[in-house]
Every structure is written in structure tokens, then in C-alpha cells.
Coordinates of C-alpha atoms in Angstrom, one line a residue:
X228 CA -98.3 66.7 -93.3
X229 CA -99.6 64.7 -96.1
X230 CA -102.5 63.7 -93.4
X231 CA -100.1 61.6 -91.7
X232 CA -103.8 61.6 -91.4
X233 CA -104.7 64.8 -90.0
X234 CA -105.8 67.6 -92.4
X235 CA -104.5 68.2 -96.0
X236 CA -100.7 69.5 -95.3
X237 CA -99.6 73.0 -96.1
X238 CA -96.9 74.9 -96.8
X239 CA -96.9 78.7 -98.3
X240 CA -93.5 80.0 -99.1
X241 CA -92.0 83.1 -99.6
X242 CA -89.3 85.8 -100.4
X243 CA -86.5 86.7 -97.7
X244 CA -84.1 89.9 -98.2
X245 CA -80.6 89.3 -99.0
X246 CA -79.7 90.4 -95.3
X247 CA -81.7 86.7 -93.9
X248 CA -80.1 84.9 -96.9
X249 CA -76.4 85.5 -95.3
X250 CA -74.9 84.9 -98.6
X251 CA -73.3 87.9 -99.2
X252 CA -73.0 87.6 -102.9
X253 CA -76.0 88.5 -104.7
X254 CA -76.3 86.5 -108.2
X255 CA -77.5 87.8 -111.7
X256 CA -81.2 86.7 -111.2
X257 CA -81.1 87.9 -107.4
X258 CA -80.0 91.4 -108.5
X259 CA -82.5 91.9 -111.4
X260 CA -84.7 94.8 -110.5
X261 CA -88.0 92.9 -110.7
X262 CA -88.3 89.7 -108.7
X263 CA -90.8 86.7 -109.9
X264 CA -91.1 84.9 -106.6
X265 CA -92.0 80.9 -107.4
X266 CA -93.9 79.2 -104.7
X267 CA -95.1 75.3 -104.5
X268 CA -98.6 75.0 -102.1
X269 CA -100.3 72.4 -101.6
X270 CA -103.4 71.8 -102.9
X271 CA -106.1 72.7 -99.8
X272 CA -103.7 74.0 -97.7
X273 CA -104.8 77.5 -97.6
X274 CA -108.3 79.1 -98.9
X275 CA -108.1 81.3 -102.0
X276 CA -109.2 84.4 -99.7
X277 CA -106.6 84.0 -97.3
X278 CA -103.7 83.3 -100.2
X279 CA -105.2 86.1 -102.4
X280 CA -105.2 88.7 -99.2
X281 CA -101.2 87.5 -98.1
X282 CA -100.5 87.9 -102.0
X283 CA -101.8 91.6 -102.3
X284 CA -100.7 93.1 -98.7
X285 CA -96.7 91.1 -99.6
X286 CA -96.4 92.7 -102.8
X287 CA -98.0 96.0 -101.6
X288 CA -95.2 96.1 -99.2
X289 CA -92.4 95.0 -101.5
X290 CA -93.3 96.8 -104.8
X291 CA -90.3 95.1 -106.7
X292 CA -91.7 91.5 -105.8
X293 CA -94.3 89.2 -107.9
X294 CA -95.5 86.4 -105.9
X295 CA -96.2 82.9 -108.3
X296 CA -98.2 80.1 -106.8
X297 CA -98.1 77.0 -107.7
X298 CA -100.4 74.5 -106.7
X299 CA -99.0 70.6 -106.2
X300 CA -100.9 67.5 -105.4
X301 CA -99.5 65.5 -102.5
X302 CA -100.3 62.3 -105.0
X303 CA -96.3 61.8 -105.8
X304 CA -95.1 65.1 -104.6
X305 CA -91.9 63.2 -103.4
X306 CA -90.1 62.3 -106.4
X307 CA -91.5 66.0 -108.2
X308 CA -89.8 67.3 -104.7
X309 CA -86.7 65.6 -105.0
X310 CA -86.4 66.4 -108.8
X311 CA -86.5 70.2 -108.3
X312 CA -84.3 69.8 -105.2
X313 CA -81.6 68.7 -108.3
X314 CA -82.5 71.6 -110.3
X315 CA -85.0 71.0 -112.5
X316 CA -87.5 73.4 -112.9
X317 CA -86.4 74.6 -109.0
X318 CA -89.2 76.7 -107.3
X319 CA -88.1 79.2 -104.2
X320 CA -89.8 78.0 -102.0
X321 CA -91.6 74.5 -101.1
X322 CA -94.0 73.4 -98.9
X323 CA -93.1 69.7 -97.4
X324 CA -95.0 67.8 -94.4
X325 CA -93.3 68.3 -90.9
X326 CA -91.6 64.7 -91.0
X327 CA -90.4 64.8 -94.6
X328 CA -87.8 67.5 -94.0
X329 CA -85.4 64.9 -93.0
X330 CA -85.9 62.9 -96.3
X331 CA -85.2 66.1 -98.8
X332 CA -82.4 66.8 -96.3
X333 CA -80.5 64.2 -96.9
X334 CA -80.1 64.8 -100.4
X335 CA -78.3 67.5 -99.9
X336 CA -80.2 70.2 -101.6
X337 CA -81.7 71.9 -99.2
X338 CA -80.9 76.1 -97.4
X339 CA -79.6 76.1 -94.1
X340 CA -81.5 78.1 -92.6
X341 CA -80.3 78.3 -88.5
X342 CA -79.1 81.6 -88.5
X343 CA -82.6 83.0 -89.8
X344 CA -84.4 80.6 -87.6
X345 CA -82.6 82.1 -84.3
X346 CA -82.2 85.9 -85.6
X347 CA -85.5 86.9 -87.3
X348 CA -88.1 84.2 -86.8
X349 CA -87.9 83.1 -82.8
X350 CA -86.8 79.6 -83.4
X351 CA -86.9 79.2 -80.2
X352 CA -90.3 79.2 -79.2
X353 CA -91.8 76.9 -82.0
X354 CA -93.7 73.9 -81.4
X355 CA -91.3 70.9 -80.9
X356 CA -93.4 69.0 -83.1
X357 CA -92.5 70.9 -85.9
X358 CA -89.5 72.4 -85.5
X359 CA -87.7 69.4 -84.6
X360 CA -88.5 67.0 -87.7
X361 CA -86.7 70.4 -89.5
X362 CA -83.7 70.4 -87.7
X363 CA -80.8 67.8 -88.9
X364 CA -77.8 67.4 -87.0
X365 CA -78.3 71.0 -85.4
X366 CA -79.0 72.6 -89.2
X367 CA -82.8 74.4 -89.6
X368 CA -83.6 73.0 -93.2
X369 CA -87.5 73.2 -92.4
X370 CA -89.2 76.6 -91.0
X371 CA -92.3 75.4 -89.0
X372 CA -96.0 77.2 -90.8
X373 CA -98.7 75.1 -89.2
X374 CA -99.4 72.0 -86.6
X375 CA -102.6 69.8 -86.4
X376 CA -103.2 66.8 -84.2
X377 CA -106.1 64.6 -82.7
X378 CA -108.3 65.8 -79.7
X379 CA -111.0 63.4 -78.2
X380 CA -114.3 64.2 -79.9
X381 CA -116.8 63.8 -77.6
X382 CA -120.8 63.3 -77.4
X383 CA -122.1 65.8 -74.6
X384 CA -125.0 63.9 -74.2
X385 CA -123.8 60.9 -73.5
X386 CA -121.5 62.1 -70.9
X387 CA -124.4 64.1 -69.6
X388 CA -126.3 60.8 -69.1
X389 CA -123.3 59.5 -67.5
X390 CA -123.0 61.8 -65.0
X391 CA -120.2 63.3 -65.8
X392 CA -120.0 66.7 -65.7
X393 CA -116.4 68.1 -67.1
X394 CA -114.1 66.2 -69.6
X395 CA -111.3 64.2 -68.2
X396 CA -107.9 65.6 -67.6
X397 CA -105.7 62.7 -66.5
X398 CA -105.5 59.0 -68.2
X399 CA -106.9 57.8 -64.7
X400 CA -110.1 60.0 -65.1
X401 CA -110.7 59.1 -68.7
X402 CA -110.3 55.4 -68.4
X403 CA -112.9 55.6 -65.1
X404 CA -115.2 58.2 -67.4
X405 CA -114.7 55.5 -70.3
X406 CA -115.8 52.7 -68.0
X407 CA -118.9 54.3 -66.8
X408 CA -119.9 55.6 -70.6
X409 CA -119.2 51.8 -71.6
X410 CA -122.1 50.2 -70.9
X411 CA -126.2 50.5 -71.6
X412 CA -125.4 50.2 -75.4
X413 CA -123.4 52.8 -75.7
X414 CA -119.5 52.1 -76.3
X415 CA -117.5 54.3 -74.1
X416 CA -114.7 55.1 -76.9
X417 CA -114.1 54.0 -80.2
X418 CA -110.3 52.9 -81.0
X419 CA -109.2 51.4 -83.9
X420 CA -106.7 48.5 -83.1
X421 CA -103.9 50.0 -85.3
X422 CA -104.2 53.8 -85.0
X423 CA -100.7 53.9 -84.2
X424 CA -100.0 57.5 -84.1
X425 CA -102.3 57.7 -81.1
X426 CA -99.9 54.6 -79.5
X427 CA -96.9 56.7 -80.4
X428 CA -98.3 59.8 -78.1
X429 CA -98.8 57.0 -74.7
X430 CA -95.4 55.9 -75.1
X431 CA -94.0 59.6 -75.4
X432 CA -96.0 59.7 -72.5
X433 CA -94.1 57.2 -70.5
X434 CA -91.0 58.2 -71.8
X435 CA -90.6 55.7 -75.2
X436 CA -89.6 55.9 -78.4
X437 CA -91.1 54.2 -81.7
X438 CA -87.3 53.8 -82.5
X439 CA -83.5 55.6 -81.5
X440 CA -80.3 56.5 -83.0
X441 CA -77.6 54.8 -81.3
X442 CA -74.2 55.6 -82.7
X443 CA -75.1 56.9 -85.6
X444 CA -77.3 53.8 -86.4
X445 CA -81.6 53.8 -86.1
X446 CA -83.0 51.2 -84.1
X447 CA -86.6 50.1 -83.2
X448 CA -87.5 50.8 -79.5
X449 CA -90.9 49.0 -79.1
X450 CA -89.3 46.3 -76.9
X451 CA -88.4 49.1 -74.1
X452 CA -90.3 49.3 -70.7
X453 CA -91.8 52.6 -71.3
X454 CA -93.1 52.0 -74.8
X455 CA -94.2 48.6 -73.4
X456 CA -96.2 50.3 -71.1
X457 CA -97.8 53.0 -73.9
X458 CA -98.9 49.5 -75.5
X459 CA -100.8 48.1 -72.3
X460 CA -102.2 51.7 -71.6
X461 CA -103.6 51.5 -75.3
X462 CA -104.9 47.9 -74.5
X463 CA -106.5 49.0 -71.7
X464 CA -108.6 51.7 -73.5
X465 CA -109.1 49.9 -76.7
X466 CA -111.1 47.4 -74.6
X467 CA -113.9 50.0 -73.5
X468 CA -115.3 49.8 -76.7
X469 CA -115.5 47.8 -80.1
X470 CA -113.2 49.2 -82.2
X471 CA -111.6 46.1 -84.2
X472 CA -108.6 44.8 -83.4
X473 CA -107.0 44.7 -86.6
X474 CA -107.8 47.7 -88.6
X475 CA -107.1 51.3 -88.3
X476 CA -109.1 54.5 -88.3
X477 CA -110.3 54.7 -91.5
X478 CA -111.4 51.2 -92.0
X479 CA -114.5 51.5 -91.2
X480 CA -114.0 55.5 -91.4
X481 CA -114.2 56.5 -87.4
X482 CA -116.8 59.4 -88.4
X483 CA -119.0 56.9 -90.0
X484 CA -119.0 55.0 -86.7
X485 CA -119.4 57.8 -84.8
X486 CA -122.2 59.1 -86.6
X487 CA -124.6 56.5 -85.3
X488 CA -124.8 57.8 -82.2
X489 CA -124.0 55.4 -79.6
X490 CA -120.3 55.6 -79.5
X491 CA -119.2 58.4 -76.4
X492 CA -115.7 59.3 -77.9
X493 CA -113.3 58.9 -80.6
X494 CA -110.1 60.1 -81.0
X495 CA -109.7 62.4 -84.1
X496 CA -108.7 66.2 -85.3
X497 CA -111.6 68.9 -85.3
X498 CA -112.5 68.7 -88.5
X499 CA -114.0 65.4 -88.1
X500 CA -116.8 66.5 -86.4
X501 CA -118.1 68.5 -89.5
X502 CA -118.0 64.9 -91.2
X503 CA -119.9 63.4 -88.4
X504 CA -122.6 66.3 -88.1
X505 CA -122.9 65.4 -92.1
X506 CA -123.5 62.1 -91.6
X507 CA -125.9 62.5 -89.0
X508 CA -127.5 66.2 -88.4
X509 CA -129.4 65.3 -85.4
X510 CA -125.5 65.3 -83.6
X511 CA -124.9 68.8 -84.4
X512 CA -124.4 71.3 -81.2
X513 CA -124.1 67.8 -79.4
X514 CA -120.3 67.6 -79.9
X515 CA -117.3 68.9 -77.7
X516 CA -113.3 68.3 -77.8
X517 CA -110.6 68.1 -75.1
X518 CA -107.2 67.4 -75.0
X519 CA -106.2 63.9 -74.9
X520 CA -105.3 63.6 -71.1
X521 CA -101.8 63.4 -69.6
X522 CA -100.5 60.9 -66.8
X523 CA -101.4 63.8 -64.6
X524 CA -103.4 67.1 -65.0
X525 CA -100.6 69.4 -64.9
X526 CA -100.4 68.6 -69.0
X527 CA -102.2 67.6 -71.6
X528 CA -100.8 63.8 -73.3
X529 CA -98.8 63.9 -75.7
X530 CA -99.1 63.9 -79.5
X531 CA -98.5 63.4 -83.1
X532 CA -98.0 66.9 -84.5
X533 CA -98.9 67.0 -88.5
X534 CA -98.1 69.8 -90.1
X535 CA -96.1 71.9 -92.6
X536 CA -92.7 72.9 -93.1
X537 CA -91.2 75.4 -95.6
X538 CA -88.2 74.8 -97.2
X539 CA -85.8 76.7 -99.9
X540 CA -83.8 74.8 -101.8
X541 CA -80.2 75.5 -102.3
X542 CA -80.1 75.4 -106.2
X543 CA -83.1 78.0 -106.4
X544 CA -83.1 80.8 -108.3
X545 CA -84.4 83.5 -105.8
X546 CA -83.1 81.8 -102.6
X547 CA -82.8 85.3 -100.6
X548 CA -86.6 86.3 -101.8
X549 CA -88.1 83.4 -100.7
X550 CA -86.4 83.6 -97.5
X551 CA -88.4 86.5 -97.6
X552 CA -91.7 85.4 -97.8
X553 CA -91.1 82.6 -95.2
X554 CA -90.5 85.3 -93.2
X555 CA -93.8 86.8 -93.6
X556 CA -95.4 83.9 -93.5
X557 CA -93.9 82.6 -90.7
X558 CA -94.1 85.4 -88.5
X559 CA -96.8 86.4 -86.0
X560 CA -98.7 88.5 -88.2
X561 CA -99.7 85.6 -90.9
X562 CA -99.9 83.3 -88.7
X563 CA -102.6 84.5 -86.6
X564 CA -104.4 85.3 -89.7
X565 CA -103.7 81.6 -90.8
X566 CA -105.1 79.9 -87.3
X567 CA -108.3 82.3 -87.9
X568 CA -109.3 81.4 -91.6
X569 CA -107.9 77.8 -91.6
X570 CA -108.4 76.7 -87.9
X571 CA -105.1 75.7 -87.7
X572 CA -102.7 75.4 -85.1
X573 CA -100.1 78.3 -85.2
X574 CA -96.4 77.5 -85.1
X575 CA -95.3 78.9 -81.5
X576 CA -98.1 78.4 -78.4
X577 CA -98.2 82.2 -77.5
X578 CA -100.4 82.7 -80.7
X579 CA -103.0 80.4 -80.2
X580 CA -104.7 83.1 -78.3
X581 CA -106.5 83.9 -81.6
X582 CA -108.2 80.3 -81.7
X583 CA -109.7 80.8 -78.4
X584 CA -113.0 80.9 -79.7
X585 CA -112.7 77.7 -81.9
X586 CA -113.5 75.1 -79.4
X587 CA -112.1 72.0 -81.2
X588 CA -108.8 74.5 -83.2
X589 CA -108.1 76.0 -78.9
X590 CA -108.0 71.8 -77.6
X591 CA -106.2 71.1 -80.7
X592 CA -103.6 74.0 -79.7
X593 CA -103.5 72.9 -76.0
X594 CA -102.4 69.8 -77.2
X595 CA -100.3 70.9 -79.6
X596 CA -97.7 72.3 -77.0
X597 CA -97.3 68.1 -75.9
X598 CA -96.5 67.2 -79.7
X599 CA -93.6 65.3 -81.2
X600 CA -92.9 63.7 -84.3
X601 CA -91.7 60.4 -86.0
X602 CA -88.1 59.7 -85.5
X603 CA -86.2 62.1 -87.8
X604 CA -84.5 59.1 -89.7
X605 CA -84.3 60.0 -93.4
X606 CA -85.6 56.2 -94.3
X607 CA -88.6 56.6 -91.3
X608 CA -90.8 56.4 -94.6
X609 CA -89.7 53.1 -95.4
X610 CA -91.1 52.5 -92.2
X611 CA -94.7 53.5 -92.6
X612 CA -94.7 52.0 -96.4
X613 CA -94.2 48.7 -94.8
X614 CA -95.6 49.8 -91.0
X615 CA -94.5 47.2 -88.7
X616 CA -96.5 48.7 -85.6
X617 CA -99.8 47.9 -86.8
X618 CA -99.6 44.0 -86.4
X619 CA -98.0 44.3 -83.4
X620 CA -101.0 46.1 -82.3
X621 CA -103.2 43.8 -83.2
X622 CA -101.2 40.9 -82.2
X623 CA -101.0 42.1 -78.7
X624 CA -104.7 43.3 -78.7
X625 CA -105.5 39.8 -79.3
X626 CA -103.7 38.1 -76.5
X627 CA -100.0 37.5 -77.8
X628 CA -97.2 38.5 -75.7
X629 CA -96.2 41.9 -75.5
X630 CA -92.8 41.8 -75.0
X631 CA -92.1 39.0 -78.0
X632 CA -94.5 41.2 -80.2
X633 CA -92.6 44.0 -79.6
X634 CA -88.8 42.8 -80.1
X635 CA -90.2 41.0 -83.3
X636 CA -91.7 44.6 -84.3
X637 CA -88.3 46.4 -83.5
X638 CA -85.9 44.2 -85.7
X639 CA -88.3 45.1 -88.4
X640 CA -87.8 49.1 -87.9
X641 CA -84.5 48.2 -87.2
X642 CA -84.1 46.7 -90.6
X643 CA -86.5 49.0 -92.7
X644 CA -84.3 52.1 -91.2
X645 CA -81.1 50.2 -91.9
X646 CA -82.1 50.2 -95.5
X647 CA -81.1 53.3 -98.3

């Protein structure tokens, strides 16, 4: 999840027996009595505790195994990705972001992986948000590892001054909460005019898309009714505070804002707090997190899951030993012991029991059962290199028509996704 904003992406990988390769046919290298088991991570994904722990307790348990970790920068990961997806210099296992699966997919190169995804590793009980971006045309190329997504970051005070008592838990509640924190200098949320991955979760909401395939072909969907009503749901909460109508979160840096001490909310992940309690110690203690709020309170809203996916590609050397190691890592074991040390969001909602005490990880993981991801479109990052959505936020923000702003904004996705 190269951020897509939210935390540094990860992605261990691993070693699976021959039985979860389904190959049948065990090569030279495969068959050679000692196994050297070549891993790409991400740089920050994990802490050197928690990969030195999985590393001892795997190869305790599978004596015949050595487990080799390399560390990748996400800084032009994709061409290095798409390189050893051809065979050059090929690791076992790779971690990619949630929404690039598609992408390396489409090259060809990657392990189906279905019948390990439904036999050993509950595929169906992952998060949609990331199992979905790792499904193509029914084939499981990406095995979901970890999820992240924004929560509203909130100042108890404030609230407390307000009056009000509990967070929101429905859109209606937190635009009349935001209306009564908006006033006596105090902003009652800070949005960024072009934070449009928070858009993409209120037209979800109503039933939108950013864009659909129709006929095999990928079209912008802006200009529907239901994503046209994300947009005015979006207008109205962007106007209960200042945030500028034509930047995005991190220009000016949300925390930064935040830190000063009038602004009531912000929309964010956890780990922005730690940012804002840095910038301004008097805060800390003084910050809680809920869900963003659904249409009604039988759900949270929906959102953009980040995350990371692992993958094995085809022309690897040790396909049915890293197959492995996903396992591990993917199963409930690791991943509890993942959502404890990294305060991430594990990959099915049953296991987020373990964050319970991690007040900002447990409203991350409540949301986290609501999350989706971009349109699984192989040239969706053509999209976001060129990002079409963000003046049509700001032109509708300040005053244009929605419905013209849109279609314009749609042939553009249209266009950008028609392109190879």
C-alpha cells in the first residue's frame, strides 16, 4: 500500500510445501535438500523484533528451510517488480500494495494461487478490501497480510465543550456534531478539498463507483447519481471547516493543522496522532478515534483499505517454499502477532480481537470490515499519476456544476484506463 497514503506498505513472504503448490512435479532447485527461501519486504513494514521472532520460530519448525530477507524501497519498486516478474534475479516471494496486484497480474508472471486461498488459508473470510484488488478474473494472484485505513481523529476536549458526549455513529449525527463544534473559533473538521480517497468511501456509501467495467472496457463513473451524491455529502462536510478547497491532505500536512489545537476532527489513520502529540505535547491523552460513520448506525462508512498483498511469482525458483511461508504468515497465528507489534489491521475481522486494546488500531479494524479498493483496472495507476478526481473536487467545492464537473472528470478516467 505504498501509503496510498496510509502507513508504509508491507508485505512478508514465505515458503509453502509442495502439497499447497499443486504442481505435482517438483524441479531440481525445489528438490535440493536444503532450501534458501528469498523474500522482498518492504522497508518499514515490519519491526526487526517481530521479523527476527517469525524468522527463528519458521525455520525452527522447518529445519531444512533458510529464510532470506530482502529489504526494497517502495521509491521505484514497480519497474524492479516487474523485472523479476520476467526472471531476473526472481525472489519467492514479493510483497506488493493491495491495488497493485492487478498491474503485475497482467503481465502474466504471477502464481495462481485460488486453490490455496480456498483450501488452506480461509479465503473466504478476508477483508474485501484486500482480497478483492488480488483476485483477477476469479484467479487469487495476491494473498491478503495487512489492511490500514483512516478513522476520525478527534479532540475530546473539544467535543466535551460541545456537549457532546459519545462520538457520532451515522453521517446525520456527525454533520449535526460538526455543526455545533464549528463555531467559537474552533473548526468543527478539517477536510482537505481533494482528499479523494475519503470521497471514494461516501460514494461506496451511496452505492457509486470511481469507475466500472462495462463489456470488458473501464469507464469513469463520477457522473452517476450515487457517486453524485458522495460528492454533495463531501461538500457538505468540507464546509464545516477551512480546509482549502484545492489541496489535499498533505498540503498543508493535516497533523500540522491539527496540532494547533482549534480544529475538532480530521480524518486520518492512527498513527497520525503520534505526529500531532509531537507537534504539540500539550494534546497528548486529549485524542480519541471512531469509525467514520455510515448512512445509518447499523455500520460503520465505508473505506479505502491500504494494505499488503503477497505474491509468488511464477518464474521463481522456490515457488512451493514460498507458498509456504505465506502460509504462515498469513495464517491466524502471525497475524495476531502482526496486529499486536505493528498496530495493524489483520486480514480477516474475527482476529481483530487482539487490537481491542489499541483504541485508534480496534476503530481502524471496525472500519476495516466496510473497506474497498480502487477499481481493479490494470491501468488504475495511470489514473492516479494524472488524478482527474482532485479538480473535480475542487471545482465543485467552489461553486461549478456537479453534474458537468463530473461527466468532464469521467471521460478523463475513461481515457486514462483506455490507455496501455
Amino acid at each position: 500500500m505504498k501509503n496510498r497514503r496510509l502507513v508504509g506498505a508491507v508485505a512478508l513472504v514465505s515458503t509453502f510445501a509442495l502439497g499447497g503448490c499443486g504442481c505435482g512435479i517438483v524441479s531440481g532447485s525445489e528438490a535440493s535438500s536444503s532450501k534458501k527461501v528469498t523474500i522482498w519486504l518492504m522497508k518499514d513494514s515490519v519491526s526487526a523484533d517481530f521479523l527476527k521472532r517469525f524468522t527463528q520460530a519458521y525455520e525452527d519448525e522447518h529445519p531444512s528451510v533458510e529464510l532470506e530477507f530482502k529489504i526494497q524501497s517502495w521509491t521505484g519498486i514497480g519497474p524492479k517488480v516487474t523485472e523479476a516478474l520476467k526472471g531476473k534475479d526472481t525472489p519467492d516471494v514479493i510483497e506488493v500494495g493491495n491495488t497493485q496486484v492487478s498491474q503485475y497480474a497482467g503481465s502474466g508472471g504471477l502464481r495462481d494461487l485460488t486453490l490455496e486461498s480456498v483450501r488452506d488459508l480461509g479465503g473466504e473470510d478476508w477483508l474485501p478490501g484486500l482480497a478483492e484488488p488480488g483476485s483477477i478474473d476469479g484467479v487469487q494472484y495476491g494473498i491478503p497480510w495487512y489492511a490500514a485505513n483512516r478513522v476520525v481523529i478527534y479532540h475530546k476536549e473539544l467535543f466535551e465543550q460541545a456537549g457532546i458526549e459519545s462520538p457520532p455513529k451515522t453521517r446525520d449525527e456527525w454533520i449535526a456534531d460538526s455543526e455545533q463544534l464549528n463555531r467559537n473559533g474552533n473548526q468543527g473538521i478539517y477536510l482537505a478539498g481533494q482528499n479523494w480517497y475519503v470521497l471514494a468511501g461516501f460514494i461506496w456509501d451511496e452505492g457509486g463507483e470511481l469507475a466500472e467495467e462495462r463489456g470488458g472496457d473501464w469507464e469513469g463513473a463520477l457522473d452517476s447519481p450515487e457517486a453524485l451524491r458522495g460528492m454533495s455529502f463531501y461538500k457538505k462536510l468540507h464546509a464545516l471547516g477551512d480546509g482549502p478547497r484545492n489541496a489535499d491532505e498533505e498540503e498543508p500536512p493535516q497533523a500540522k493543522v491539527f496540532a494547533e489545537g482549534d480544529i475538532a476532527q480530521i480524518i486520518a489513520v492512527p498513527g497520525a496522532a503520534a505526529q500531532i502529540e509531537q507537534l504539540n505535547p500539550e494534546l497528548k491523552g486529549k485524542l480519541g478515534y471512531f469509525p467514520i460513520p455510515g448512512k445509518t448506525a447499523k455500520a460503520p462508512g465505508s473505506v479505502f483499505t491500504g494494505g499488503s498483498d503477497l505474491i509468488v511469482p511464477a518464474k521463481a525458483g522456490r515457488r512451493a517454499a514460498g507458498i509456504d511461508v505465506i502460509k504462515a504468515l498469513a495464517g491466524r497465528k502471525w497475524q495476531e502477532e502482526l496486529a499486536r507489534t505493528m498496530s495493524y489491521v489483520p486480514n480477516k475481522p474475527d482476529l481483530a480481537r487482539v487490537v481491542v486494546g489499541q483504541k485508534g488500531t480496534a476503530a481502524m479494524a471496525r472500519g476495516a470490515a466496510e473497506g474497498r479498493a480502487t477499481p481493479n483496472s490494470p491501468q488504475w495507476a495511470n489514473v492516479e499519476a494524472v488524478n482527474p478526481i482532485k479538480p473535480y473536487m475542487t471545482a465543485v467545492l467552489e461553486g461549478g456544476d456537479p453534474r458537468k464537473e463530473a461527466k468532464a472528470a469521467s471521460e478523463k478516467i475513461t481515457d486514462l484506463l483506455a490507455s496501455g
